Amino acid sequence: MPDSDVNRLNAVNANFGTQIFYGAVYIVAPATAGAPAAAPPIRVFFSYARADDGEDYDDPDKSLLRRLSSDLTAAGFAVWWDRVSLPSRSLSFSAEIEAAIASCDRFLLVAGPGAKDSEWVQAEMKCARDHCRPITVMLRGGDFGHIPDDLASVNAIDFRPPRAYAAALGDLSNRLRQPAPVAPLLNVKPLPGFYLNRPAPFKAARDALCADSIAPAVISAPPRATALFGYGGIGKSTLAAALAHDCQVRRTFHDGIIWLEVGQTPTPAALLAHVGATVFNDSRDNYQTENDAKLALAKVLQNKTALIVLDDVWDHRVVGFFPIEGTACRLLITTRSGALAQKVEGADIRLDLLTPDEGAALIAGITSPPDPLSTAERGSLDRYRDISERLGGHTLAIELAARQLKNGYADDADDLLRLLTKGDNPFAHLKLSEDDKNENLEKSLWLSYDNLGKDLSDEQRDDLKRRFRALGVLALEGSFDRAALAALWGDADPDAARAPLRALLDAGLVEALTPGPSPERPSEAGRAEAAPAKPRYSQHRLLRAYARALLEERGELEAAAARHFDYFADTHGQKRDHTNTDYLQSITVDVDNLLAALNWALQHAVEPACDLLNALDNYFRVYQSTSVYRPLLEQALTSAEAAGYVPGLANTLKALGDLSVRLDELDAARAFYDRALPLYEQIGARLGLANTL
C-alpha cells in the first residue's frame, strides 16, 4: 500500500484518541478535498478469532486483519475491526458489536483454525443471521473444514499461501461490491412465538434449495423441487416458513419468496395467476385456462430467481403446472404423502415426530420464553419428556398441551401428565377423514377445548366452545379478520369478539398472522407492495377439521354457514362500488372464504347467492381465472333453474355469455345471450336487456 495511504490511515486512527463513540464506528478513508460526492462506502464487519491473528496486530506483516483493514479502507470500504473500532472489547457480546453488525452492509467471516469454535465468532454470526446481513467467507489458514458447517456450501475466498495476496484481495473486493438483495416475503406465514429449530431437516432442505445439483428424477417432466413430507400437524408448514424467512434462502431467491396455499381442491390456473399476475404484474388475461396460464408463467419466470412454496399439496399433478424447468426458480412443497414426494423431481425430506428431548424443548420454550431452559424448567425436563412421549411426539398436540401448562389449567408438569392420561378419549367418536383423525392430537385438543374459559361461568365457557365449533365453516386455506369472526359468532357489536378471540389465541386454537403484502397491490416493478392491513388470523387445518366435526355433531352447521354467507353477502354485495379498482383488489384477501360461502349458499340460499355472484361479476372476470369463475356460474345456473329464480338465471346466463366472448367461444356466447334475452324481457330489466343485445 502506498505510504500516503498508510499515513492517512494512521491519521484516521490517531483522531480517535481516547474519545468515546456511541453506535457503530467504521474506519473509512477521508474524501479528497473538492472531489464530487461519492456513494456511501460499503460497510464491512470483520468477524474472526483473535487466536488466528495473534497479538501483534499493529504490524501488517504479522497481522492479516491489519493488512486487510488498511487495504480495504484505502479501496473505499468502511471497515469495522474491533482492534480499532472497539479496542477495549468487553468479556460479553456488547450492544456496540450488535449495532455494528446490524448496520453493516457486509459481514466478513475470516475463517481459520480458531474461528469455527470461537464463541465470539458464533455469537457474531448468529447476530448477522438475525439481521439478515450478507455473509462473505474467506479462508486465511487451515483447511475448508475450518469453515462453520452451515456455511460450508458458500464459495469461500482462499487467502492461503501460496496464492498471491493481491489476487485474493481483488477477489474479496469484487465479492464485497456485488449486490446482495434480500427477497420480499409474499404471503409467507410468520414463525410462531417460539420456534423449535430442527437442524437436520432444516439444513437438508436449505442445502437442497440453494444447491445447483438436484436428486435424480423419479418421474419425468415435473419441475425441480424440495418436498417436506410427514404426518399432519408435525410442523411441515412451520419448517417451510423458517426456510422462507432464512437469510441465505432469501438472498438466493432474490426476486421473491411466494407462498401458495394449495389444499385438496386447488385451481391450478388461479395458483399460477397469483404468481404471474399478482406478484410479477403480468396480464391476468393470460391466465384464464390451465394451458394458457402455464405458458404465460413460463415466460414470466424465464428471468426470475424466485422460490414458490406450495403448502399442503395432495396431488402431485399440481406441481407439474409450475413451469420452472430451465429457470433459476425452485419449488418448496409440503405434503403428508411420502409417495407424492417421491413422484416429484428433487430432494425428499421426511419430517419425523418429535423426539422426547425435542418435545421437552418445545414445551419449555412455550411455557417460559425467552429463557426456555431456565433453572425451574430444567427440573421439569424429565416430565416434559414424558408428556412428549405420551403424545407420540406430535408437534401440534404437544404445543396445545404446553399452552395448558402456560395458561395455568394444569398446576405443573405432573398434573398435566395426569390430565392427559385421565379417562377415555371424548373425541374418539367424531367423524373425520382418516387423513385428519389423530388420537394423540385428540388427547391434547380435548384439554384445550374443555378448558376454554376455565375461570368463567358455565354459560360463558359453553359460549367459548360454541365459538370454537363455529370456526368449522371457514375455508381450510383461508384467513379471516375479527369482523368476520364477530359475524360468524352472531355478535351485534364487533368488539364483543375481542375477548373470545384472545381466549382462542391463548389456547393455541387460532393463530395470528402478521399483516403482510397486499395480495392484489402490484407495484410499478411488478411486485406486491405492503399495504396497511387489519390483523388477520388462521387455524391449522387439523383443528379446523375437529371444529367442523363438533359443529356437525351438535347440529349447528347450517346456522353457522348461514351467518358466514350473510357476512360476505353484506360485505361484498350490491351496496359496494364494484367499479372501484381499489375495492376490487381488496376482495382477494377474503376470496377463499368468499368461495366457501358461495358454494354453500348455491345449495341452501339460492337467491341471495345468485345476487352476490352477480354483484361480484366484475371482480371474478378481472381478478380471477376462468377456471375459478366458470364452475361457480355453472352451479348458479343449475341452482337458479331448479329454484325458478328468473333474475338470477338471466344474470348468470349473461355472465356465461360474457365469459365465452372473452374466451373467443362466440357460438356459445350467442346461445347464452339468446337464453337470457326473454328472461330479461320477462322481468323488465332493461339494462340487462340492453347489455345482452
XYZ file of C-alpha atoms in Angstrom:
693
model
C 0.000 0.000 0.000
C 1.380 3.499 -0.819
C 2.945 5.430 2.073
C 0.336 8.162 1.633
C -2.450 5.661 2.313
C -0.627 4.313 5.364
C -0.164 7.819 6.731
C -3.799 8.646 6.023
C -4.957 5.523 7.880
C -2.682 6.321 10.827
C -4.081 9.839 10.899
C -7.615 8.495 10.973
C -6.728 6.107 13.788
C -4.964 8.840 15.715
C -8.008 11.061 15.538
C -9.954 8.609 17.684
C -7.633 9.164 20.657
C -9.464 8.380 23.875
C -12.818 9.710 22.721
C -15.999 7.760 23.484
C -18.162 6.810 20.491
C -21.717 5.513 20.583
C -23.103 3.088 17.989
C -21.117 1.511 15.175
C -17.722 3.072 14.395
C -16.289 2.255 10.957
C -12.860 3.230 9.641
C -13.104 4.871 6.221
C -10.625 6.829 4.155
C -11.406 10.569 4.089
C -12.617 12.085 0.845
C -10.263 14.215 -1.236
C -10.944 17.926 -0.922
C -13.007 19.277 -3.800
C -13.949 15.825 -5.086
C -17.586 15.234 -6.086
C -19.772 13.483 -3.540
C -19.482 9.722 -3.881
C -21.857 6.919 -2.976
C -21.732 5.932 0.700
C -18.935 3.433 1.375
C -19.760 -0.243 1.763
C -19.575 -1.068 5.477
C -17.706 -4.303 6.243
C -17.696 -6.023 9.642
C -14.703 -8.270 10.434
C -15.534 -11.459 12.357
C -12.535 -13.574 13.297
C -10.802 -15.438 16.103
C -8.093 -13.375 17.784
C -6.110 -16.567 18.244
C -5.822 -16.819 14.443
C -4.434 -13.276 14.061
C -2.080 -13.042 17.037
C -1.418 -10.164 19.396
C 0.987 -8.156 17.217
C -1.926 -6.615 15.375
C -0.240 -3.271 14.583
C 2.215 -4.891 12.178
C 0.611 -5.595 8.768
C 3.359 -8.134 8.056
C 2.206 -10.190 11.054
C -1.494 -9.345 11.237
C -3.612 -10.266 8.222
C -6.527 -8.324 9.730
C -4.401 -5.133 9.974
C -3.364 -5.528 6.361
C -6.936 -6.216 5.235
C -8.285 -3.282 7.213
C -5.748 -0.913 5.677
C -6.171 -2.131 2.122
C -9.972 -2.280 2.162
C -10.125 1.187 3.728
C -7.818 2.513 1.016
C -10.100 0.885 -1.558
C -13.051 2.894 -0.271
C -14.683 0.458 2.146
C -15.710 1.396 5.688
C -14.236 -1.262 7.959
C -15.370 -2.259 11.458
C -12.499 -4.092 13.157
C -12.653 -4.479 16.905
C -8.924 -3.755 17.366
C -9.577 -0.218 16.144
C -13.323 0.336 16.417
C -13.685 -1.327 19.827
C -10.198 -1.642 21.327
C -11.449 -2.238 24.883
C -13.507 -5.272 23.956
C -15.566 -6.446 26.917
C -15.970 -10.037 28.019
C -19.555 -10.244 26.809
C -21.246 -9.681 23.486
C -21.880 -5.946 23.587
C -24.539 -3.640 22.228
C -21.812 -1.879 20.220
C -20.984 -5.082 18.358
C -24.635 -5.833 17.662
C -25.151 -2.279 16.405
C -22.125 -2.589 14.134
C -23.376 -5.864 12.666
C -26.919 -4.559 12.268
C -25.678 -1.525 10.347
C -23.029 -3.218 8.198
C -23.506 -3.920 4.501
C -21.260 -6.992 4.515
C -20.280 -9.429 7.254
C -16.812 -10.850 6.524
C -16.019 -14.137 8.258
C -12.258 -14.644 8.373
C -12.139 -18.416 8.801
C -9.147 -20.163 10.269
C -8.290 -22.917 12.767
C -9.696 -20.937 15.702
C -12.770 -19.313 14.164
C -15.096 -22.302 13.957
C -15.041 -22.936 17.716
C -14.818 -19.304 18.809
C -17.775 -18.263 20.961
C -17.298 -14.705 19.745
C -17.488 -15.736 16.101
C -20.538 -17.885 16.780
C -22.318 -15.016 18.541
C -21.417 -12.582 15.765
C -22.620 -14.957 13.052
C -25.912 -15.501 14.867
C -26.367 -11.755 15.087
C -25.597 -11.397 11.367
C -28.219 -14.011 10.517
C -30.766 -12.420 12.837
C -30.290 -9.135 10.975
C -30.083 -10.848 7.562
C -26.639 -9.432 6.812
C -24.902 -10.937 3.739
C -22.037 -13.170 4.873
C -18.833 -13.384 2.837
C -16.344 -16.092 3.825
C -12.574 -16.009 3.361
C -10.183 -18.771 4.460
C -6.943 -17.452 5.945
C -5.415 -20.735 7.100
C -6.001 -24.387 7.844
C -8.402 -26.171 5.506
C -12.001 -25.784 4.355
C -13.121 -27.929 7.278
C -12.462 -24.895 9.478
C -15.421 -23.102 7.899
C -18.600 -23.469 10.022
C -20.765 -26.331 8.828
C -23.757 -24.194 7.907
C -21.540 -22.073 5.638
C -19.709 -24.984 4.058
C -21.653 -24.561 0.808
C -20.650 -20.886 0.492
C -17.920 -20.201 -2.067
C -15.118 -19.082 0.259
C -12.272 -16.857 -0.992
C -8.939 -18.609 -0.457
C -6.313 -16.332 1.122
C -3.904 -19.155 1.990
C -0.385 -19.185 0.602
C 0.882 -19.820 -1.998
C -1.964 -17.816 -3.545
C -0.888 -14.220 -4.132
C -2.380 -11.855 -1.577
C -3.144 -9.218 -4.227
C -5.207 -11.685 -6.270
C -7.166 -12.812 -3.215
C -7.719 -9.196 -2.168
C -9.041 -8.393 -5.630
C -11.492 -11.294 -5.419
C -12.608 -10.171 -1.978
C -13.074 -6.567 -3.070
C -15.167 -7.659 -6.049
C -17.253 -10.009 -3.911
C -17.924 -7.318 -1.320
C -19.119 -4.951 -4.041
C -21.582 -7.409 -5.552
C -25.214 -6.593 -4.738
C -26.890 -8.959 -2.286
C -30.615 -8.199 -2.448
C -33.000 -9.849 0.002
C -36.181 -11.386 -1.374
C -39.518 -9.909 -0.359
C -41.776 -12.322 1.503
C -45.112 -12.593 -0.300
C -47.943 -14.128 1.728
C -45.381 -16.103 3.772
C -46.588 -17.359 7.146
C -44.948 -15.826 10.221
C -42.965 -18.045 12.547
C -44.655 -18.937 15.859
C -43.749 -17.102 19.038
C -41.422 -19.937 19.987
C -39.889 -21.718 17.025
C -38.244 -25.079 17.688
C -35.283 -25.338 15.360
C -34.743 -28.826 13.951
C -31.235 -28.518 12.483
C -31.005 -31.726 10.441
C -34.132 -31.364 8.247
C -33.651 -27.597 8.059
C -30.088 -27.910 6.763
C -31.015 -30.700 4.354
C -33.852 -28.625 2.915
C -31.830 -25.431 2.677
C -28.918 -27.198 1.017
C -31.314 -28.756 -1.485
C -32.966 -25.431 -2.268
C -29.762 -23.471 -2.619
C -27.625 -26.063 -4.385
C -27.367 -26.456 -8.138
C -27.450 -30.254 -8.009
C -30.848 -31.937 -7.607
C -31.581 -35.550 -6.725
C -32.287 -37.954 -9.626
C -35.761 -37.713 -11.094
C -38.373 -40.311 -10.268
C -40.882 -39.297 -12.905
C -40.320 -37.230 -15.996
C -41.232 -33.615 -16.645
C -42.234 -32.122 -13.261
C -40.244 -29.111 -12.056
C -37.348 -29.364 -9.688
C -38.469 -29.138 -6.083
C -37.760 -29.895 -2.455
C -40.564 -31.822 -0.762
C -41.095 -31.831 3.017
C -43.332 -34.741 3.970
C -44.691 -36.263 7.174
C -47.806 -36.624 9.305
C -50.315 -33.795 9.570
C -49.607 -31.378 12.407
C -45.922 -32.176 12.939
C -44.503 -28.876 11.689
C -44.030 -29.098 7.911
C -45.525 -25.675 7.238
C -43.554 -24.180 10.130
C -40.317 -25.609 8.728
C -41.235 -24.237 5.292
C -41.870 -20.820 6.864
C -38.498 -20.967 8.647
C -36.807 -21.700 5.322
C -38.689 -18.845 3.670
C -37.517 -16.440 6.399
C -33.911 -17.708 6.257
C -31.482 -15.074 5.001
C -29.472 -17.427 2.811
C -32.646 -18.610 1.097
C -33.892 -15.035 0.685
C -30.620 -13.960 -0.897
C -30.584 -16.982 -3.182
C -34.120 -16.308 -4.452
C -33.897 -12.529 -4.549
C -36.962 -11.961 -6.759
C -39.308 -13.214 -4.085
C -40.453 -15.987 -1.773
C -44.074 -16.666 -2.782
C -46.351 -18.721 -0.536
C -49.363 -20.513 -2.045
C -51.950 -22.473 -0.068
C -52.819 -25.451 -2.266
C -55.067 -27.822 -0.312
C -57.203 -30.706 -1.536
C -59.206 -28.864 -4.211
C -56.804 -26.435 -5.896
C -57.457 -24.461 -9.065
C -54.108 -24.576 -10.909
C -54.807 -21.593 -13.173
C -55.605 -19.440 -10.144
C -52.401 -20.514 -8.379
C -50.322 -19.700 -11.457
C -52.121 -16.372 -11.855
C -51.205 -15.447 -8.296
C -47.534 -15.809 -9.191
C -47.583 -14.360 -12.698
C -50.237 -11.658 -12.462
C -50.426 -10.724 -8.786
C -46.737 -10.887 -7.916
C -44.981 -10.210 -11.226
C -47.622 -7.943 -12.803
C -48.306 -9.988 -15.937
C -51.699 -9.533 -17.607
C -54.380 -11.593 -15.886
C -55.931 -12.256 -19.293
C -53.085 -14.713 -19.879
C -54.239 -16.981 -17.018
C -57.801 -17.919 -17.929
C -57.135 -21.606 -18.662
C -54.603 -24.044 -17.257
C -52.641 -24.365 -20.508
C -52.584 -20.613 -21.142
C -51.562 -19.968 -17.544
C -48.679 -22.419 -17.753
C -47.388 -20.874 -20.985
C -47.702 -17.355 -19.596
C -45.950 -18.153 -16.329
C -43.134 -19.917 -18.187
C -42.357 -16.635 -19.959
C -42.540 -14.645 -16.732
C -40.196 -16.966 -14.822
C -37.508 -17.156 -17.506
C -35.558 -14.264 -15.995
C -36.628 -14.693 -12.376
C -34.941 -16.214 -9.357
C -37.841 -16.969 -7.052
C -38.908 -19.651 -4.589
C -42.530 -20.772 -4.800
C -43.831 -22.541 -1.688
C -46.708 -24.954 -2.333
C -48.181 -25.656 1.084
C -50.345 -28.727 1.773
C -50.175 -30.498 -1.594
C -52.402 -33.567 -2.043
C -51.985 -34.288 -5.767
C -48.553 -34.381 -7.411
C -50.039 -33.253 -10.723
C -50.449 -29.747 -9.303
C -46.668 -29.483 -9.097
C -46.366 -30.163 -12.817
C -48.262 -26.984 -13.656
C -45.406 -24.781 -12.409
C -43.047 -24.315 -15.392
C -39.676 -23.731 -13.770
C -37.573 -26.056 -15.926
C -34.626 -24.134 -17.299
C -35.080 -21.248 -14.843
C -33.397 -20.255 -11.592
C -36.699 -20.712 -9.750
C -37.412 -23.585 -7.382
C -40.380 -25.120 -5.596
C -40.698 -25.979 -1.902
C -43.557 -28.401 -1.249
C -45.208 -29.590 1.956
C -47.286 -32.742 1.847
C -48.433 -35.530 4.112
C -47.712 -38.122 1.431
C -44.309 -39.728 1.109
C -45.489 -41.371 -2.116
C -46.318 -37.958 -3.551
C -42.916 -36.615 -2.538
C -41.227 -39.453 -4.412
C -43.125 -38.577 -7.589
C -41.691 -35.077 -7.642
C -38.232 -34.474 -9.058
C -35.864 -33.296 -6.359
C -34.990 -33.832 -2.720
C -37.431 -35.679 -0.444
C -37.031 -34.690 3.201
C -39.005 -36.534 5.833
C -40.045 -34.651 8.938
C -40.358 -37.102 11.796
C -42.302 -36.910 15.018
C -40.507 -35.047 17.785
C -38.052 -36.939 19.947
C -38.700 -36.731 23.710
C -35.899 -34.171 24.012
C -37.313 -32.061 21.174
C -40.785 -32.251 22.657
C -39.426 -31.200 26.044
C -37.630 -28.247 24.447
C -40.867 -27.186 22.729
C -42.812 -27.284 25.999
C -40.087 -25.338 27.799
C -39.967 -22.764 25.021
C -43.723 -22.172 25.105
C -44.085 -22.104 28.872
C -41.153 -19.837 29.737
C -39.782 -17.699 26.898
C -37.336 -16.079 26.348
C -35.252 -18.436 28.520
C -36.707 -21.845 27.588
C -34.292 -23.793 29.745
C -34.220 -21.752 32.936
C -33.374 -23.389 36.240
C -37.019 -24.095 37.060
C -37.645 -25.748 33.708
C -34.514 -27.888 33.882
C -36.040 -29.639 36.865
C -39.190 -30.344 34.852
C -37.492 -31.617 31.697
C -37.960 -35.271 32.604
C -41.704 -34.726 32.955
C -41.751 -32.723 29.726
C -40.146 -35.691 28.006
C -42.839 -37.948 29.464
C -45.547 -35.609 28.134
C -43.922 -35.606 24.710
C -43.814 -39.402 24.675
C -47.398 -39.628 25.905
C -48.480 -37.504 22.932
C -46.449 -39.562 20.495
C -44.119 -36.707 19.598
C -46.965 -35.000 17.710
C -45.917 -31.353 17.440
C -49.363 -29.731 17.409
C -50.572 -31.934 20.274
C -47.512 -31.038 22.365
C -47.954 -27.336 21.611
C -51.593 -27.386 22.738
C -50.653 -29.258 25.911
C -47.868 -26.782 26.667
C -50.335 -23.920 26.451
C -52.478 -25.590 29.108
C -49.439 -25.541 31.359
C -48.614 -21.942 30.478
C -52.208 -20.768 30.998
C -52.440 -22.409 34.417
C -55.048 -25.071 33.680
C -52.527 -27.693 34.744
C -50.790 -26.946 38.037
C -47.461 -28.323 36.893
C -45.952 -30.889 34.540
C -47.027 -33.815 36.742
C -50.597 -32.532 36.787
C -50.615 -32.088 33.003
C -49.381 -35.637 32.517
C -52.137 -36.895 34.819
C -54.806 -34.976 32.894
C -53.579 -36.374 29.585
C -53.896 -39.944 30.845
C -57.205 -39.457 32.636
C -60.321 -41.215 31.334
C -61.381 -42.141 27.832
C -60.917 -40.090 24.684
C -64.033 -37.847 24.395
C -63.304 -37.201 20.704
C -62.926 -40.841 19.691
C -66.423 -40.944 18.170
C -66.074 -37.847 15.979
C -66.465 -38.408 12.256
C -63.329 -37.241 10.483
C -61.394 -38.480 7.484
C -58.605 -40.915 8.233
C -56.160 -38.289 6.971
C -57.230 -35.890 9.734
C -58.023 -38.130 12.697
C -55.190 -38.406 15.213
C -55.517 -39.950 18.663
C -52.547 -38.074 20.132
C -53.937 -34.755 18.971
C -57.364 -35.647 20.371
C -55.945 -36.120 23.879
C -54.429 -32.659 23.869
C -57.215 -30.927 21.939
C -59.816 -32.181 24.406
C -57.932 -30.491 27.255
C -57.762 -27.242 25.281
C -61.432 -27.417 24.312
C -62.701 -28.451 27.734
C -60.547 -25.825 29.447
C -61.781 -22.837 27.428
C -62.763 -20.071 29.848
C -61.811 -22.083 32.931
C -62.321 -19.031 35.189
C -65.665 -18.044 33.646
C -69.223 -19.113 34.349
C -70.564 -22.318 32.822
C -72.623 -20.269 30.371
C -69.586 -18.284 29.239
C -67.499 -21.439 28.901
C -70.165 -23.070 26.756
C -70.221 -19.946 24.607
C -66.457 -20.155 24.025
C -66.809 -23.773 22.947
C -69.612 -22.769 20.582
C -67.346 -20.160 19.062
C -64.579 -22.718 18.525
C -67.032 -25.079 16.832
C -68.271 -22.313 14.519
C -64.780 -21.997 13.042
C -65.532 -25.258 11.256
C -67.345 -23.410 8.440
C -64.309 -21.332 7.487
C -62.300 -22.175 4.375
C -59.385 -24.510 5.029
C -56.919 -22.416 3.051
C -58.279 -19.013 4.053
C -57.544 -16.381 6.655
C -60.044 -14.157 8.421
C -60.292 -10.956 10.425
C -62.068 -10.104 13.646
C -65.076 -8.599 11.841
C -65.715 -11.902 10.059
C -65.476 -13.765 13.369
C -67.905 -11.389 15.062
C -70.462 -12.003 12.304
C -69.871 -15.753 12.353
C -70.364 -15.796 16.115
C -73.509 -13.668 15.961
C -72.073 -10.655 17.793
C -74.040 -7.463 17.131
C -71.067 -5.458 18.401
C -67.792 -6.460 16.640
C -65.861 -5.594 19.806
C -67.636 -8.465 21.555
C -65.396 -10.830 19.572
C -62.187 -9.477 21.110
C -62.149 -11.426 24.384
C -63.243 -14.778 22.870
C -60.651 -14.410 20.126
C -57.958 -13.752 22.719
C -59.004 -16.879 24.627
C -58.707 -18.983 21.459
C -55.336 -17.427 20.640
C -54.025 -18.116 24.142
C -55.161 -21.732 23.882
C -53.389 -22.160 20.535
C -56.684 -22.926 18.767
C -56.276 -19.910 16.463
C -53.048 -18.289 15.285
C -52.365 -14.647 14.469
C -50.920 -13.701 11.121
C -48.783 -10.595 10.883
C -50.058 -8.154 8.255
C -48.182 -8.867 5.033
C -48.067 -7.571 1.482
C -51.424 -6.879 -0.052
C -52.187 -9.840 -2.327
C -53.549 -7.524 -5.023
C -51.435 -4.370 -4.839
C -48.789 -4.695 -7.616
C -46.023 -2.124 -7.619
C -44.537 -0.458 -10.671
C -41.779 -3.053 -10.562
C -44.357 -5.795 -10.682
C -44.003 -6.817 -7.063
C -46.706 -6.735 -4.438
C -46.329 -3.759 -2.133
C -47.080 -3.697 1.543
C -50.388 -2.037 2.293
C -51.956 -1.207 5.630
C -53.968 -4.194 6.729
C -56.097 -5.203 9.661
C -54.788 -8.122 11.732
C -55.774 -11.452 10.256
C -55.908 -14.930 11.716
C -55.836 -18.532 10.608
C -56.283 -22.004 12.046
C -54.420 -25.255 11.478
C -56.393 -27.443 9.104
C -56.434 -30.310 11.635
C -58.045 -28.058 14.240
C -60.485 -26.865 11.578
C -61.406 -30.478 10.833
C -62.188 -31.165 14.504
C -64.145 -27.910 14.817
C -66.289 -28.906 11.839
C -66.848 -32.417 13.188
C -68.020 -30.938 16.503
C -70.194 -28.425 14.647
C -71.897 -31.173 12.660
C -72.332 -33.344 15.745
C -74.134 -30.504 17.549
C -76.371 -29.790 14.534
C -75.048 -26.230 14.298
C -73.538 -26.355 10.807
C -76.419 -24.807 8.844
C -76.861 -21.818 11.165
C -73.116 -21.104 11.255
C -72.810 -21.432 7.475
C -75.738 -19.034 7.008
C -74.074 -16.399 9.214
C -70.824 -16.948 7.334
C -72.535 -16.335 3.993
C -74.556 -13.368 5.260
C -71.373 -11.617 6.348
C -69.766 -11.870 2.914
C -73.023 -11.014 1.133
C -73.238 -7.873 3.255
C -69.533 -7.051 2.895
C -69.215 -7.610 -0.861
C -72.780 -7.362 -2.161
C -74.664 -4.895 -4.346
C -74.210 -1.945 -1.990
C -70.479 -1.807 -2.775
C -68.988 0.037 -5.742
C -67.828 -2.826 -7.938
C -66.249 -0.423 -10.423
C -63.743 0.820 -7.825
C -60.388 -0.801 -8.564
C -59.003 -0.376 -5.042
C -62.065 -2.057 -3.573
C -61.982 -4.908 -6.090
C -58.325 -5.557 -5.307
C -59.138 -5.750 -1.592
C -61.571 -8.642 -2.102
C -58.831 -11.180 -2.834
C -57.741 -11.423 0.794
C -61.221 -12.875 1.500
C -61.559 -14.965 -1.644
C -61.127 -18.414 -0.050
C -63.885 -17.785 2.475
C -65.966 -15.991 -0.141
C -65.837 -19.068 -2.384
C -66.709 -21.350 0.542
C -69.693 -19.145 1.407
C -70.907 -19.049 -2.212
C -70.574 -22.801 -2.676
C -72.687 -23.411 0.428
C -75.301 -20.782 -0.439
C -75.770 -22.003 -4.019
C -77.113 -25.177 -2.423
C -79.007 -23.655 0.515
C -79.786 -19.966 -0.188
C -80.051 -19.731 -3.960
C -81.497 -16.255 -4.471
C -79.041 -14.259 -2.313
C -76.183 -16.447 -3.602
C -77.037 -15.641 -7.232
C -77.365 -11.950 -6.358
C -73.954 -11.919 -4.654
C -72.334 -13.719 -7.575
C -73.868 -11.195 -9.958
C -72.538 -8.318 -7.845
C -69.062 -9.865 -7.960
C -69.077 -10.389 -11.735
C -66.543 -7.631 -12.366
C -64.214 -8.955 -9.666
C -64.257 -12.545 -10.892
C -63.778 -11.551 -14.529
C -60.844 -9.226 -13.800
C -59.103 -10.767 -10.798
C -59.802 -14.496 -11.014
C -59.238 -17.048 -13.740
C -61.965 -18.633 -15.824
C -61.273 -21.940 -14.099
C -62.440 -20.343 -10.829
C -65.385 -18.349 -12.158
C -66.953 -20.715 -14.678
C -67.713 -23.571 -12.208
C -69.442 -21.051 -9.928
C -71.574 -19.759 -12.791
C -72.455 -23.273 -13.905
C -73.545 -24.161 -10.361
C -75.530 -20.916 -10.150
C -77.231 -21.741 -13.453
C -78.290 -25.162 -12.182
C -79.456 -23.798 -8.832
C -81.342 -20.817 -10.301
C -83.146 -23.060 -12.796
C -84.118 -25.529 -10.072
C -85.356 -22.722 -7.810
C -87.117 -20.862 -10.614
C -85.257 -17.670 -9.745
C -85.549 -15.734 -13.007
C -83.342 -12.676 -12.217
C -80.528 -14.942 -11.052
C -80.943 -17.166 -14.099
C -80.861 -14.210 -16.511
C -77.800 -12.613 -14.903
C -75.953 -15.929 -14.789
C -76.652 -16.627 -18.480
C -75.399 -13.174 -19.397
C -72.238 -13.667 -17.299
C -71.593 -17.004 -19.016
C -72.055 -15.273 -22.370
C -69.562 -12.546 -21.434
C -67.083 -15.178 -20.296
C -67.478 -17.089 -23.564
C -66.796 -13.920 -25.564
C -63.603 -13.401 -23.575
C -62.516 -16.928 -24.472
C -63.469 -16.372 -28.130
C -66.219 -19.003 -27.873
C -68.674 -16.918 -29.883
C -71.258 -19.593 -30.699
C -71.552 -20.495 -27.027
C -71.810 -16.814 -26.129
C -74.682 -16.258 -28.550
C -76.518 -19.273 -27.143
C -76.241 -17.905 -23.593
C -77.378 -14.440 -24.669
C -80.321 -15.871 -26.607
C -81.483 -17.653 -23.467
C -81.021 -14.559 -21.308
C -82.940 -12.109 -23.541
C -86.502 -13.378 -22.948
C -85.801 -13.662 -19.223
C -84.763 -10.015 -19.024
C -87.886 -9.108 -21.002
C -89.992 -11.156 -18.580
C -88.728 -9.268 -15.526
C -88.499 -5.908 -17.285
C -84.780 -5.496 -16.711
C -83.948 -3.005 -19.448
C -80.275 -2.643 -18.506
C -79.739 -6.385 -18.644
C -81.650 -6.482 -21.916
C -79.517 -3.734 -23.430
C -76.250 -5.316 -22.279
C -77.267 -8.677 -23.683
C -78.229 -7.180 -27.050
